[in-house]
Amino acid sequence: MRMPKNINDWETTEDWENIWVTGRRYTNIFNEGVAQANKGNAKEFIKIMTSLADITEKPHEDNLMALPEDPNDEVVANAQFHLANFYLFGHKETETGKVIKTKKNTKKALHYMTLAAENGNVDAQQNLATIYETGLDPDGESIPDVSVNYKTALKWFRNAAEQGSELAAEEGKNLYEKMRQWRFHPSTSEWVGK
C-alpha cells in the first residue's frame, strides 16, 4: 500500500478513499449498487446492497489501518432501507425509469427495515411504525410473523417524529388517540371500542 507523503495529499489518493474514509467507501459501494439497478441488474443490486446492509462490526478505533465497519453508518442504513423496500414491494423503479424485480420476501423486508430503523433511518422508522400499526404490506396483505402492535408502532412513530418527520408526528398522535379510545381485549387479542 502506498502511503501519502503529506497529510494534505491523503484526500487525493486511492488509499485515502478506500482505507481512511469509511463513509466515502460506503458511498462508493452504495452508488455502485444504484448504478447496477439503473442498468437493470437486480441480482448485482441485491449483492452490492447486501454487502453494505449486513455490516455488523463496530469500527476498530485502535487500528487506524483497519477498514472499519460501522453498522450505524447513515449509508449502511440507507442500503438497508432500499433492500427492505425492494423485498417488500418486489420491485424498484430506478433513477433511469427502469423497473427491476425480485421475489417479494416480507421476512427479509422486515429484517432490513428493522435494521435501518434501528440505525436511525427516518423513512424506515415511519414504514416500520405503519407495518406494526396495520400488520399489512403495501398491497394490503397480512405480513406473516407480524402482529399488530400499537406500542411498537407508537415507538417508531415517536423516533421518526423526534428526527423531524411531521407525518410520523401526526400519525403517532392519531394512533395515540386511537389507543385512548380503544382497549385491548386479552382473550381475543383484539382492540375494541369503549
Short mmCIF file of N, CA and C in Angstrom, two decimals:
data_model
loop_
_atom_site.label_atom_id
_atom_site.label_comp_id
_atom_site.label_asym_id
_atom_site.label_seq_id
_atom_site.Cartn_x
_atom_site.Cartn_y
_atom_site.Cartn_z
N MET A 1 0.84 -1.18 0.00
CA MET A 1 0.00 0.00 0.00
C MET A 1 0.88 1.25 0.00
N ARG A 2 0.56 2.18 -0.84
CA ARG A 2 1.32 3.42 -0.92
C ARG A 2 0.70 4.44 0.04
N MET A 3 1.50 4.94 0.96
CA MET A 3 1.03 5.95 1.90
C MET A 3 1.44 7.33 1.38
N PRO A 4 0.57 8.29 1.48
CA PRO A 4 0.92 9.64 1.03
C PRO A 4 2.02 10.24 1.89
N LYS A 5 2.86 11.08 1.26
CA LYS A 5 3.96 11.72 1.97
C LYS A 5 3.46 12.85 2.86
N ASN A 6 2.38 13.47 2.44
CA ASN A 6 1.87 14.64 3.15
C ASN A 6 0.41 14.42 3.47
N ILE A 7 0.00 14.78 4.68
CA ILE A 7 -1.39 14.57 5.09
C ILE A 7 -2.36 15.28 4.14
N ASN A 8 -1.95 16.39 3.55
CA ASN A 8 -2.82 17.12 2.63
C ASN A 8 -3.04 16.37 1.32
N ASP A 9 -2.19 15.40 1.03
CA ASP A 9 -2.33 14.60 -0.18
C ASP A 9 -3.30 13.43 0.02
N TRP A 10 -3.67 13.14 1.25
CA TRP A 10 -4.47 11.94 1.51
C TRP A 10 -5.77 11.92 0.74
N GLU A 11 -6.46 13.03 0.67
CA GLU A 11 -7.77 13.01 0.02
C GLU A 11 -7.68 12.73 -1.48
N THR A 12 -6.52 12.90 -2.05
CA THR A 12 -6.39 12.68 -3.49
C THR A 12 -5.88 11.28 -3.82
N THR A 13 -5.59 10.48 -2.82
CA THR A 13 -5.08 9.14 -3.10
C THR A 13 -6.18 8.10 -2.97
N GLU A 14 -5.99 7.05 -3.73
CA GLU A 14 -6.94 5.94 -3.66
C GLU A 14 -6.91 5.29 -2.29
N ASP A 15 -5.71 5.27 -1.66
CA ASP A 15 -5.60 4.68 -0.33
C ASP A 15 -6.48 5.42 0.67
N TRP A 16 -6.48 6.73 0.59
CA TRP A 16 -7.32 7.52 1.49
C TRP A 16 -8.78 7.19 1.24
N GLU A 17 -9.15 7.12 0.00
CA GLU A 17 -10.54 6.82 -0.38
C GLU A 17 -10.99 5.49 0.19
N ASN A 18 -10.15 4.47 0.08
CA ASN A 18 -10.57 3.12 0.45
C ASN A 18 -10.26 2.72 1.87
N ILE A 19 -9.32 3.35 2.50
CA ILE A 19 -8.92 2.91 3.83
C ILE A 19 -9.26 3.91 4.92
N TRP A 20 -9.00 5.16 4.70
CA TRP A 20 -9.12 6.14 5.77
C TRP A 20 -10.51 6.75 5.88
N VAL A 21 -11.26 6.78 4.83
CA VAL A 21 -12.56 7.42 4.90
C VAL A 21 -13.65 6.39 4.62
N THR A 22 -14.11 5.76 5.68
CA THR A 22 -15.11 4.71 5.56
C THR A 22 -16.37 5.22 4.88
N GLY A 23 -16.82 6.40 5.25
CA GLY A 23 -18.04 6.96 4.68
C GLY A 23 -17.97 7.05 3.17
N ARG A 24 -16.83 7.46 2.66
CA ARG A 24 -16.67 7.54 1.20
C ARG A 24 -16.69 6.16 0.57
N ARG A 25 -16.04 5.22 1.24
CA ARG A 25 -16.03 3.85 0.72
C ARG A 25 -17.46 3.33 0.68
N TYR A 26 -18.21 3.55 1.75
CA TYR A 26 -19.61 3.11 1.78
C TYR A 26 -20.41 3.79 0.69
N THR A 27 -20.20 5.08 0.50
CA THR A 27 -20.94 5.82 -0.53
C THR A 27 -20.61 5.27 -1.91
N ASN A 28 -19.34 4.96 -2.14
CA ASN A 28 -18.95 4.39 -3.44
C ASN A 28 -19.63 3.05 -3.68
N ILE A 29 -19.68 2.21 -2.64
CA ILE A 29 -20.33 0.91 -2.78
C ILE A 29 -21.83 1.10 -3.03
N PHE A 30 -22.45 2.00 -2.27
CA PHE A 30 -23.88 2.28 -2.44
C PHE A 30 -24.15 2.77 -3.86
N ASN A 31 -23.35 3.71 -4.32
CA ASN A 31 -23.53 4.26 -5.67
C ASN A 31 -23.37 3.19 -6.75
N GLU A 32 -22.48 2.23 -6.52
CA GLU A 32 -22.32 1.13 -7.47
C GLU A 32 -23.58 0.27 -7.49
N GLY A 33 -24.18 0.06 -6.33
CA GLY A 33 -25.44 -0.68 -6.28
C GLY A 33 -26.54 0.02 -7.05
N VAL A 34 -26.63 1.33 -6.88
CA VAL A 34 -27.62 2.13 -7.62
C VAL A 34 -27.33 2.06 -9.12
N ALA A 35 -26.07 2.12 -9.49
CA ALA A 35 -25.69 2.05 -10.90
C ALA A 35 -26.11 0.70 -11.50
N GLN A 36 -25.94 -0.37 -10.75
CA GLN A 36 -26.35 -1.69 -11.23
C GLN A 36 -27.88 -1.74 -11.40
N ALA A 37 -28.60 -1.14 -10.46
CA ALA A 37 -30.06 -1.09 -10.59
C ALA A 37 -30.45 -0.31 -11.84
N ASN A 38 -29.78 0.82 -12.07
CA ASN A 38 -30.06 1.64 -13.24
C ASN A 38 -29.80 0.90 -14.55
N LYS A 39 -28.88 -0.06 -14.51
CA LYS A 39 -28.60 -0.89 -15.68
C LYS A 39 -29.61 -2.03 -15.81
N GLY A 40 -30.48 -2.17 -14.81
CA GLY A 40 -31.48 -3.24 -14.83
C GLY A 40 -30.99 -4.54 -14.24
N ASN A 41 -29.87 -4.51 -13.52
CA ASN A 41 -29.27 -5.71 -12.97
C ASN A 41 -29.68 -5.89 -11.50
N ALA A 42 -30.82 -6.52 -11.28
CA ALA A 42 -31.36 -6.70 -9.93
C ALA A 42 -30.46 -7.58 -9.08
N LYS A 43 -29.87 -8.61 -9.67
CA LYS A 43 -29.02 -9.54 -8.91
C LYS A 43 -27.81 -8.82 -8.33
N GLU A 44 -27.14 -7.99 -9.14
CA GLU A 44 -25.97 -7.24 -8.65
C GLU A 44 -26.39 -6.16 -7.64
N PHE A 45 -27.55 -5.54 -7.87
CA PHE A 45 -28.08 -4.55 -6.92
C PHE A 45 -28.23 -5.20 -5.55
N ILE A 46 -28.85 -6.37 -5.51
CA ILE A 46 -29.04 -7.08 -4.24
C ILE A 46 -27.71 -7.45 -3.62
N LYS A 47 -26.80 -7.98 -4.43
CA LYS A 47 -25.49 -8.40 -3.92
C LYS A 47 -24.72 -7.23 -3.30
N ILE A 48 -24.68 -6.11 -4.00
CA ILE A 48 -23.92 -4.95 -3.53
C ILE A 48 -24.58 -4.32 -2.31
N MET A 49 -25.90 -4.12 -2.36
CA MET A 49 -26.59 -3.51 -1.21
C MET A 49 -26.52 -4.41 0.02
N THR A 50 -26.58 -5.71 -0.19
CA THR A 50 -26.48 -6.64 0.93
C THR A 50 -25.11 -6.56 1.59
N SER A 51 -24.07 -6.34 0.77
CA SER A 51 -22.72 -6.22 1.34
C SER A 51 -22.64 -5.05 2.31
N LEU A 52 -23.40 -4.01 2.07
CA LEU A 52 -23.46 -2.88 3.00
C LEU A 52 -24.45 -3.15 4.13
N ALA A 53 -25.61 -3.65 3.78
CA ALA A 53 -26.69 -3.81 4.75
C ALA A 53 -26.36 -4.80 5.85
N ASP A 54 -25.49 -5.76 5.56
CA ASP A 54 -25.17 -6.79 6.54
C ASP A 54 -23.95 -6.49 7.40
N ILE A 55 -23.46 -5.28 7.34
CA ILE A 55 -22.32 -4.90 8.19
C ILE A 55 -22.75 -4.95 9.64
N THR A 56 -21.93 -5.62 10.46
CA THR A 56 -22.28 -5.78 11.88
C THR A 56 -21.20 -5.32 12.85
N GLU A 57 -19.99 -5.16 12.38
CA GLU A 57 -18.90 -4.82 13.29
C GLU A 57 -18.80 -3.32 13.53
N LYS A 58 -18.42 -2.97 14.73
CA LYS A 58 -18.15 -1.58 15.07
C LYS A 58 -16.75 -1.22 14.55
N PRO A 59 -16.47 0.07 14.35
CA PRO A 59 -15.13 0.47 13.89
C PRO A 59 -14.04 0.08 14.90
N HIS A 60 -12.89 -0.24 14.37
CA HIS A 60 -11.74 -0.57 15.21
C HIS A 60 -10.94 0.72 15.44
N GLU A 61 -11.17 1.35 16.58
CA GLU A 61 -10.51 2.63 16.84
C GLU A 61 -9.03 2.49 17.11
N ASP A 62 -8.61 1.33 17.59
CA ASP A 62 -7.20 1.16 17.94
C ASP A 62 -6.32 0.83 16.74
N ASN A 63 -6.91 0.51 15.61
CA ASN A 63 -6.14 0.16 14.43
C ASN A 63 -6.54 1.06 13.27
N LEU A 64 -5.79 2.10 13.05
CA LEU A 64 -6.13 3.06 12.01
C LEU A 64 -6.01 2.49 10.61
N MET A 65 -5.27 1.40 10.46
CA MET A 65 -5.12 0.81 9.14
C MET A 65 -6.26 -0.15 8.80
N ALA A 66 -7.08 -0.50 9.80
CA ALA A 66 -8.19 -1.42 9.55
C ALA A 66 -9.26 -0.73 8.72
N LEU A 67 -10.01 -1.52 8.02
CA LEU A 67 -11.15 -1.00 7.29
C LEU A 67 -12.34 -1.06 8.25
N PRO A 68 -12.63 0.03 8.93
CA PRO A 68 -13.69 -0.03 9.93
C PRO A 68 -15.05 -0.27 9.30
N GLU A 69 -15.84 -1.06 9.95
CA GLU A 69 -17.20 -1.31 9.50
C GLU A 69 -18.13 -0.83 10.60
N ASP A 70 -18.97 0.10 10.27
CA ASP A 70 -19.86 0.70 11.26
C ASP A 70 -21.31 0.45 10.87
N PRO A 71 -22.00 -0.44 11.59
CA PRO A 71 -23.39 -0.73 11.24
C PRO A 71 -24.32 0.45 11.46
N ASN A 72 -23.85 1.48 12.15
CA ASN A 72 -24.69 2.66 12.40
C ASN A 72 -24.46 3.77 11.38
N ASP A 73 -23.67 3.49 10.37
CA ASP A 73 -23.39 4.49 9.35
C ASP A 73 -24.67 4.81 8.57
N GLU A 74 -24.85 6.07 8.23
CA GLU A 74 -26.04 6.53 7.51
C GLU A 74 -26.19 5.84 6.15
N VAL A 75 -25.08 5.61 5.45
CA VAL A 75 -25.13 4.96 4.15
C VAL A 75 -25.54 3.49 4.31
N VAL A 76 -25.07 2.85 5.38
CA VAL A 76 -25.46 1.47 5.65
C VAL A 76 -26.97 1.41 5.90
N ALA A 77 -27.48 2.32 6.71
CA ALA A 77 -28.92 2.37 6.99
C ALA A 77 -29.72 2.62 5.71
N ASN A 78 -29.19 3.44 4.83
CA ASN A 78 -29.87 3.71 3.56
C ASN A 78 -29.91 2.45 2.68
N ALA A 79 -28.81 1.71 2.67
CA ALA A 79 -28.78 0.45 1.91
C ALA A 79 -29.79 -0.53 2.49
N GLN A 80 -29.86 -0.60 3.82
CA GLN A 80 -30.83 -1.48 4.47
C GLN A 80 -32.26 -1.09 4.09
N PHE A 81 -32.52 0.21 4.06
CA PHE A 81 -33.85 0.70 3.71
C PHE A 81 -34.21 0.36 2.26
N HIS A 82 -33.26 0.56 1.34
CA HIS A 82 -33.51 0.25 -0.07
C HIS A 82 -33.78 -1.24 -0.27
N LEU A 83 -32.99 -2.09 0.40
CA LEU A 83 -33.22 -3.53 0.30
C LEU A 83 -34.57 -3.90 0.88
N ALA A 84 -34.91 -3.33 2.02
CA ALA A 84 -36.19 -3.62 2.67
C ALA A 84 -37.35 -3.31 1.73
N ASN A 85 -37.32 -2.15 1.13
CA ASN A 85 -38.40 -1.77 0.21
C ASN A 85 -38.42 -2.66 -1.03
N PHE A 86 -37.25 -3.02 -1.52
CA PHE A 86 -37.19 -3.88 -2.70
C PHE A 86 -37.86 -5.22 -2.41
N TYR A 87 -37.55 -5.81 -1.24
CA TYR A 87 -38.18 -7.07 -0.86
C TYR A 87 -39.65 -6.90 -0.49
N LEU A 88 -40.01 -5.77 0.07
CA LEU A 88 -41.39 -5.53 0.47
C LEU A 88 -42.31 -5.37 -0.74
N PHE A 89 -41.86 -4.60 -1.72
CA PHE A 89 -42.69 -4.36 -2.91
C PHE A 89 -42.46 -5.39 -4.02
N GLY A 90 -41.27 -5.99 -4.04
CA GLY A 90 -40.96 -6.94 -5.09
C GLY A 90 -40.48 -6.29 -6.37
N HIS A 91 -40.33 -4.98 -6.33
CA HIS A 91 -39.83 -4.25 -7.50
C HIS A 91 -39.31 -2.89 -7.06
N LYS A 92 -38.56 -2.27 -7.95
CA LYS A 92 -38.00 -0.95 -7.67
C LYS A 92 -37.87 -0.21 -8.99
N GLU A 93 -38.37 1.02 -9.00
CA GLU A 93 -38.16 1.86 -10.18
C GLU A 93 -36.84 2.59 -9.98
N THR A 94 -35.98 2.51 -10.98
CA THR A 94 -34.66 3.11 -10.87
C THR A 94 -34.69 4.58 -11.29
N GLU A 95 -33.56 5.23 -11.10
CA GLU A 95 -33.43 6.64 -11.47
C GLU A 95 -33.60 6.85 -12.98
N THR A 96 -33.32 5.80 -13.74
CA THR A 96 -33.43 5.91 -15.20
C THR A 96 -34.80 5.48 -15.71
N GLY A 97 -35.70 5.15 -14.79
CA GLY A 97 -37.05 4.77 -15.19
C GLY A 97 -37.24 3.28 -15.43
N LYS A 98 -36.16 2.51 -15.33
CA LYS A 98 -36.28 1.06 -15.47
C LYS A 98 -36.91 0.50 -14.20
N VAL A 99 -37.51 -0.65 -14.32
CA VAL A 99 -38.07 -1.34 -13.16
C VAL A 99 -37.34 -2.66 -13.02
N ILE A 100 -36.71 -2.85 -11.85
CA ILE A 100 -36.08 -4.13 -11.57
C ILE A 100 -36.99 -4.87 -10.60
N LYS A 101 -36.97 -6.19 -10.71
CA LYS A 101 -37.89 -7.00 -9.91
C LYS A 101 -37.14 -8.07 -9.13
N THR A 102 -37.77 -8.47 -8.04
CA THR A 102 -37.31 -9.61 -7.25
C THR A 102 -38.54 -10.27 -6.66
N LYS A 103 -38.35 -11.43 -6.11
CA LYS A 103 -39.47 -12.10 -5.44
C LYS A 103 -39.73 -11.39 -4.12
N LYS A 104 -40.99 -11.10 -3.84
CA LYS A 104 -41.33 -10.49 -2.56
C LYS A 104 -40.89 -11.40 -1.42
N ASN A 105 -40.33 -10.80 -0.38
CA ASN A 105 -39.90 -11.58 0.76
C ASN A 105 -40.11 -10.70 2.00
N THR A 106 -41.27 -10.84 2.62
CA THR A 106 -41.59 -9.96 3.75
C THR A 106 -40.70 -10.21 4.96
N LYS A 107 -40.19 -11.43 5.09
CA LYS A 107 -39.27 -11.71 6.21
C LYS A 107 -37.98 -10.91 6.05
N LYS A 108 -37.39 -10.93 4.85
CA LYS A 108 -36.18 -10.14 4.60
C LYS A 108 -36.50 -8.65 4.67
N ALA A 109 -37.65 -8.27 4.14
CA ALA A 109 -38.04 -6.86 4.17
C ALA A 109 -38.12 -6.36 5.60
N LEU A 110 -38.76 -7.12 6.46
CA LEU A 110 -38.89 -6.71 7.87
C LEU A 110 -37.54 -6.68 8.56
N HIS A 111 -36.68 -7.65 8.25
CA HIS A 111 -35.34 -7.70 8.83
C HIS A 111 -34.56 -6.43 8.49
N TYR A 112 -34.50 -6.09 7.20
CA TYR A 112 -33.73 -4.92 6.79
C TYR A 112 -34.40 -3.61 7.20
N MET A 113 -35.74 -3.59 7.23
CA MET A 113 -36.45 -2.38 7.67
C MET A 113 -36.15 -2.11 9.14
N THR A 114 -36.11 -3.18 9.94
CA THR A 114 -35.81 -3.04 11.36
C THR A 114 -34.38 -2.55 11.57
N LEU A 115 -33.43 -3.13 10.84
CA LEU A 115 -32.03 -2.67 10.95
C LEU A 115 -31.92 -1.20 10.58
N ALA A 116 -32.55 -0.81 9.48
CA ALA A 116 -32.48 0.58 9.04
C ALA A 116 -33.12 1.50 10.07
N ALA A 117 -34.24 1.10 10.63
CA ALA A 117 -34.92 1.92 11.64
C ALA A 117 -34.06 2.05 12.89
N GLU A 118 -33.46 0.95 13.33
CA GLU A 118 -32.58 0.98 14.50
C GLU A 118 -31.37 1.86 14.24
N ASN A 119 -30.94 1.95 12.99
CA ASN A 119 -29.78 2.76 12.63
C ASN A 119 -30.16 4.20 12.31
N GLY A 120 -31.40 4.58 12.59
CA GLY A 120 -31.80 5.97 12.51
C GLY A 120 -32.40 6.44 11.20
N ASN A 121 -32.70 5.53 10.27
CA ASN A 121 -33.31 5.94 9.02
C ASN A 121 -34.78 6.31 9.27
N VAL A 122 -35.11 7.58 9.08
CA VAL A 122 -36.44 8.09 9.41
C VAL A 122 -37.52 7.40 8.58
N ASP A 123 -37.28 7.22 7.29
CA ASP A 123 -38.26 6.58 6.42
C ASP A 123 -38.53 5.14 6.87
N ALA A 124 -37.49 4.44 7.29
CA ALA A 124 -37.66 3.07 7.78
C ALA A 124 -38.46 3.06 9.08
N GLN A 125 -38.19 4.04 9.95
CA GLN A 125 -38.94 4.13 11.20
C GLN A 125 -40.42 4.36 10.91
N GLN A 126 -40.71 5.25 9.98
CA GLN A 126 -42.09 5.55 9.58
C GLN A 126 -42.76 4.30 9.01
N ASN A 127 -42.07 3.62 8.10
CA ASN A 127 -42.63 2.42 7.47
C ASN A 127 -42.85 1.30 8.49
N LEU A 128 -41.88 1.12 9.38
CA LEU A 128 -42.00 0.07 10.40
C LEU A 128 -43.17 0.37 11.33
N ALA A 129 -43.35 1.63 11.68
CA ALA A 129 -44.47 2.03 12.52
C ALA A 129 -45.79 1.66 11.83
N THR A 130 -45.89 1.96 10.56
CA THR A 130 -47.11 1.66 9.80
C THR A 130 -47.34 0.15 9.71
N ILE A 131 -46.27 -0.60 9.51
CA ILE A 131 -46.38 -2.06 9.44
C ILE A 131 -46.93 -2.61 10.76
N TYR A 132 -46.39 -2.11 11.90
CA TYR A 132 -46.86 -2.61 13.19
C TYR A 132 -48.24 -2.07 13.55
N GLU A 133 -48.60 -0.93 13.01
CA GLU A 133 -49.94 -0.40 13.27
C GLU A 133 -51.00 -1.22 12.52
N THR A 134 -50.68 -1.62 11.29
CA THR A 134 -51.68 -2.29 10.46
C THR A 134 -51.47 -3.80 10.32
N GLY A 135 -50.21 -4.24 10.41
CA GLY A 135 -49.91 -5.65 10.17
C GLY A 135 -49.97 -6.04 8.70
N LEU A 136 -50.00 -5.02 7.84
CA LEU A 136 -50.19 -5.26 6.40
C LEU A 136 -49.01 -4.80 5.57
N ASP A 137 -48.84 -5.44 4.41
CA ASP A 137 -47.84 -4.98 3.45
C ASP A 137 -48.47 -3.91 2.56
N PRO A 138 -47.71 -3.32 1.64
CA PRO A 138 -48.27 -2.25 0.80
C PRO A 138 -49.46 -2.68 -0.06
N ASP A 139 -49.59 -3.99 -0.31
CA ASP A 139 -50.73 -4.49 -1.10
C ASP A 139 -51.94 -4.79 -0.23
N GLY A 140 -51.83 -4.51 1.07
CA GLY A 140 -52.95 -4.76 1.98
C GLY A 140 -53.05 -6.19 2.44
N GLU A 141 -51.99 -6.98 2.20
CA GLU A 141 -51.99 -8.36 2.64
C GLU A 141 -51.30 -8.48 3.99
N SER A 142 -51.78 -9.39 4.80
CA SER A 142 -51.21 -9.62 6.13
C SER A 142 -49.76 -10.09 5.99
N ILE A 143 -48.90 -9.56 6.85
CA ILE A 143 -47.48 -9.96 6.83
C ILE A 143 -47.29 -11.08 7.85
N PRO A 144 -46.83 -12.25 7.38
CA PRO A 144 -46.59 -13.35 8.33
C PRO A 144 -45.58 -12.92 9.40
N ASP A 145 -45.75 -13.42 10.57
CA ASP A 145 -44.86 -13.15 11.71
C ASP A 145 -44.94 -11.72 12.22
N VAL A 146 -45.89 -10.94 11.75
CA VAL A 146 -46.07 -9.58 12.28
C VAL A 146 -47.47 -9.47 12.85
N SER A 147 -47.52 -9.20 14.13
CA SER A 147 -48.80 -8.96 14.78
C SER A 147 -48.96 -7.47 14.96
N VAL A 148 -50.18 -7.00 14.84
CA VAL A 148 -50.44 -5.59 15.12
C VAL A 148 -49.97 -5.31 16.54
N ASN A 149 -49.15 -4.29 16.68
CA ASN A 149 -48.61 -3.95 17.99
C ASN A 149 -48.53 -2.43 18.07
N TYR A 150 -49.56 -1.84 18.67
CA TYR A 150 -49.64 -0.38 18.72
C TYR A 150 -48.50 0.25 19.52
N LYS A 151 -48.06 -0.43 20.57
CA LYS A 151 -46.96 0.14 21.37
C LYS A 151 -45.68 0.22 20.55
N THR A 152 -45.40 -0.82 19.80
CA THR A 152 -44.21 -0.81 18.94
C THR A 152 -44.37 0.22 17.84
N ALA A 153 -45.56 0.29 17.26
CA ALA A 153 -45.82 1.28 16.21
C ALA A 153 -45.62 2.68 16.75
N LEU A 154 -46.14 2.94 17.94
CA LEU A 154 -46.01 4.26 18.55
C LEU A 154 -44.54 4.60 18.81
N LYS A 155 -43.76 3.61 19.24
CA LYS A 155 -42.32 3.83 19.48
C LYS A 155 -41.64 4.31 18.20
N TRP A 156 -41.94 3.63 17.07
CA TRP A 156 -41.28 4.01 15.82
C TRP A 156 -41.79 5.34 15.29
N PHE A 157 -43.09 5.62 15.46
CA PHE A 157 -43.60 6.94 15.08
C PHE A 157 -42.88 8.02 15.89
N ARG A 158 -42.71 7.77 17.19
CA ARG A 158 -42.05 8.75 18.06
C ARG A 158 -40.60 8.97 17.63
N ASN A 159 -39.89 7.87 17.34
CA ASN A 159 -38.49 8.01 16.90
C ASN A 159 -38.38 8.85 15.63
N ALA A 160 -39.26 8.59 14.67
CA ALA A 160 -39.24 9.34 13.42
C ALA A 160 -39.63 10.80 13.65
N ALA A 161 -40.60 11.02 14.51
CA ALA A 161 -41.05 12.38 14.81
C ALA A 161 -39.94 13.17 15.49
N GLU A 162 -39.18 12.52 16.37
CA GLU A 162 -38.08 13.20 17.05
C GLU A 162 -36.98 13.62 16.08
N GLN A 163 -36.95 12.98 14.91
CA GLN A 163 -35.97 13.36 13.89
C GLN A 163 -36.56 14.34 12.88
N GLY A 164 -37.77 14.82 13.16
CA GLY A 164 -38.34 15.88 12.33
C GLY A 164 -39.43 15.46 11.36
N SER A 165 -39.86 14.21 11.38
CA SER A 165 -40.91 13.78 10.46
C SER A 165 -42.27 14.26 10.96
N GLU A 166 -42.84 15.20 10.22
CA GLU A 166 -44.16 15.73 10.58
C GLU A 166 -45.24 14.67 10.36
N LEU A 167 -45.07 13.86 9.33
CA LEU A 167 -46.03 12.78 9.06
C LEU A 167 -46.05 11.79 10.23
N ALA A 168 -44.87 11.40 10.71
CA ALA A 168 -44.80 10.47 11.84
C ALA A 168 -45.42 11.09 13.09
N ALA A 169 -45.18 12.38 13.30
CA ALA A 169 -45.76 13.06 14.46
C ALA A 169 -47.29 13.02 14.39
N GLU A 170 -47.84 13.29 13.21
CA GLU A 170 -49.29 13.29 13.03
C GLU A 170 -49.86 11.88 13.17
N GLU A 171 -49.24 10.92 12.53
CA GLU A 171 -49.74 9.55 12.60
C GLU A 171 -49.57 8.96 13.99
N GLY A 172 -48.49 9.32 14.67
CA GLY A 172 -48.30 8.88 16.05
C GLY A 172 -49.37 9.46 16.96
N LYS A 173 -49.68 10.73 16.76
CA LYS A 173 -50.73 11.38 17.54
C LYS A 173 -52.08 10.69 17.30
N ASN A 174 -52.38 10.41 16.04
CA ASN A 174 -53.63 9.72 15.70
C ASN A 174 -53.69 8.33 16.34
N LEU A 175 -52.58 7.61 16.32
CA LEU A 175 -52.55 6.28 16.92
C LEU A 175 -52.72 6.37 18.43
N TYR A 176 -52.08 7.35 19.04
CA TYR A 176 -52.21 7.53 20.49
C TYR A 176 -53.67 7.78 20.86
N GLU A 177 -54.33 8.64 20.10
CA GLU A 177 -55.75 8.93 20.36
C GLU A 177 -56.60 7.67 20.16
N LYS A 178 -56.26 6.90 19.16
CA LYS A 178 -56.98 5.64 18.90
C LYS A 178 -56.80 4.70 20.10
N MET A 179 -55.60 4.64 20.62
CA MET A 179 -55.31 3.77 21.77
C MET A 179 -56.08 4.22 23.01
N ARG A 180 -56.26 5.52 23.15
CA ARG A 180 -57.01 6.04 24.31
C ARG A 180 -58.49 5.70 24.20
N GLN A 181 -59.00 5.63 22.98
CA GLN A 181 -60.42 5.37 22.77
C GLN A 181 -60.73 3.88 22.69
N TRP A 182 -59.73 3.08 22.50
CA TRP A 182 -59.93 1.65 22.38
C TRP A 182 -59.21 0.96 23.54
N ARG A 183 -59.56 -0.27 23.78
CA ARG A 183 -58.85 -1.04 24.79
C ARG A 183 -58.52 -2.41 24.21
N PHE A 184 -57.45 -3.00 24.73
CA PHE A 184 -57.01 -4.31 24.26
C PHE A 184 -57.76 -5.38 25.03
N HIS A 185 -58.36 -6.30 24.30
CA HIS A 185 -59.10 -7.39 24.93
C HIS A 185 -58.22 -8.63 24.90
N PRO A 186 -57.64 -9.03 26.06
CA PRO A 186 -56.65 -10.12 26.08
C PRO A 186 -57.17 -11.47 25.57
N SER A 187 -58.43 -11.78 25.81
CA SER A 187 -58.92 -13.10 25.42
C SER A 187 -59.04 -13.25 23.90
N THR A 188 -59.29 -12.15 23.20
CA THR A 188 -59.41 -12.20 21.74
C THR A 188 -58.19 -11.61 21.04
N SER A 189 -57.29 -11.00 21.80
CA SER A 189 -56.11 -10.33 21.25
C SER A 189 -56.49 -9.28 20.22
N GLU A 190 -57.59 -8.58 20.48
CA GLU A 190 -58.02 -7.53 19.57
C GLU A 190 -58.29 -6.24 20.34
N TRP A 191 -58.23 -5.14 19.61
CA TRP A 191 -58.58 -3.84 20.18
C TRP A 191 -60.07 -3.60 19.94
N VAL A 192 -60.77 -3.22 20.99
CA VAL A 192 -62.21 -2.98 20.88
C VAL A 192 -62.55 -1.60 21.39
N GLY A 193 -63.59 -1.00 20.80
CA GLY A 193 -64.01 0.34 21.22
C GLY A 193 -64.64 0.33 22.60
N LYS A 194 -64.54 1.48 23.26
CA LYS A 194 -65.13 1.59 24.61
C LYS A 194 -66.62 1.75 24.53
#
